[in-house]
Amino acid sequence: MDIIKHIRHYFMLSENIDRNLFEISVVDSNGAHKTVQLLSKDNVCYVDIGDISTKDITNKYKLLISYEGKQAQIEYSVMSYLYEASQKKAKDEKLMNLVKLIYWYGK
């Protein structure tokens, strides 16, 4: 059963930054590069890293970001997201139990 479809990584950009000047790619655990689009809603931008199977939740991904000649790299996995989410207090107890269940499944 696959419950995880993608990881979404959010960014807040200053108003004077053109999001169209960003080049973003993802490197999966096998070293394959894939260009992803920087999407936005209101002042929040995000990228989706898709096609993640539940059996792959321990795989690490690198998000490579280029903007005006500068580069940054973010490395994370579904497990790092689940760990952070499991440490939060949420109103939806069922959702939190699901997050914890998936986290411990990956351990």
XYZ file of C-alpha atoms in Angstrom:
107
model
C 0.000 0.000 0.000
C 1.413 3.377 -0.980
C 0.235 6.265 1.160
C 3.029 8.735 0.441
C 2.880 10.246 -3.029
C 5.241 13.216 -2.740
C 7.216 15.490 -0.464
C 6.362 19.193 -0.633
C 9.024 21.687 0.389
C 7.883 25.267 1.094
C 9.775 28.541 0.621
C 8.966 32.105 1.593
C 10.339 34.626 -0.887
C 10.680 38.369 -0.524
C 8.306 40.359 -2.710
C 11.108 41.679 -4.938
C 12.431 38.218 -5.905
C 11.328 36.773 -9.246
C 10.535 33.111 -8.678
C 10.954 32.463 -12.419
C 14.725 32.998 -12.075
C 15.134 29.916 -9.874
C 16.464 26.660 -11.267
C 15.566 23.725 -9.056
C 16.393 20.063 -9.422
C 16.149 16.984 -7.269
C 18.734 14.249 -6.941
C 17.268 10.989 -5.681
C 19.079 8.278 -3.718
C 20.158 6.617 -6.990
C 21.834 9.837 -8.201
C 19.216 10.603 -10.854
C 18.619 14.332 -11.500
C 15.154 15.686 -12.223
C 14.200 19.328 -12.798
C 11.205 20.450 -10.757
C 9.064 23.540 -11.079
C 8.817 26.176 -8.373
C 5.085 26.583 -7.808
C 3.391 29.292 -5.783
C 0.241 30.208 -3.965
C 0.006 33.739 -2.612
C 3.497 34.598 -1.240
C 4.422 30.980 -0.549
C 6.415 28.971 -3.077
C 6.870 25.218 -3.056
C 8.257 22.268 -4.977
C 6.869 18.778 -5.077
C 9.131 15.751 -5.200
C 6.885 13.008 -6.521
C 6.757 9.305 -7.195
C 7.769 8.214 -3.698
C 6.749 4.721 -2.720
C 6.153 3.843 0.926
C 9.013 1.335 0.725
C 11.333 4.253 -0.158
C 10.602 6.501 2.843
C 14.145 6.143 4.177
C 15.704 7.336 0.882
C 17.369 10.745 0.992
C 16.769 13.453 -1.584
C 18.843 16.513 -2.414
C 17.084 19.649 -3.537
C 19.511 21.781 -5.586
C 18.533 25.441 -5.866
C 20.209 28.012 -8.142
C 19.384 31.722 -8.251
C 21.441 34.435 -9.925
C 24.653 32.397 -9.810
C 24.244 31.341 -6.177
C 23.524 27.771 -5.184
C 22.069 26.046 -2.149
C 21.393 22.436 -1.321
C 18.831 20.920 1.024
C 18.998 17.246 1.916
C 16.104 15.447 3.541
C 13.874 12.409 3.411
C 10.312 11.482 4.176
C 11.610 10.223 7.532
C 13.039 13.631 8.477
C 9.701 15.247 7.643
C 7.765 12.606 9.592
C 10.055 12.985 12.599
C 9.556 16.754 12.684
C 5.801 16.382 12.205
C 5.571 13.755 14.962
C 7.147 16.197 17.431
C 4.415 18.799 16.872
C 1.161 19.137 18.732
C -1.758 18.877 16.326
C -5.486 19.142 16.719
C -6.098 16.132 14.481
C -5.173 13.137 16.639
C -5.872 10.619 13.849
C -3.477 12.436 11.526
C -0.763 12.501 14.187
C -1.221 8.780 14.848
C -0.859 8.112 11.109
C 2.327 10.217 10.958
C 3.780 8.297 13.915
C 2.753 4.956 12.421
C 4.478 5.712 9.104
C 7.563 6.980 10.945
C 7.886 3.812 12.997
C 7.203 1.690 9.905
C 10.275 3.250 8.327
C 12.432 2.662 11.409
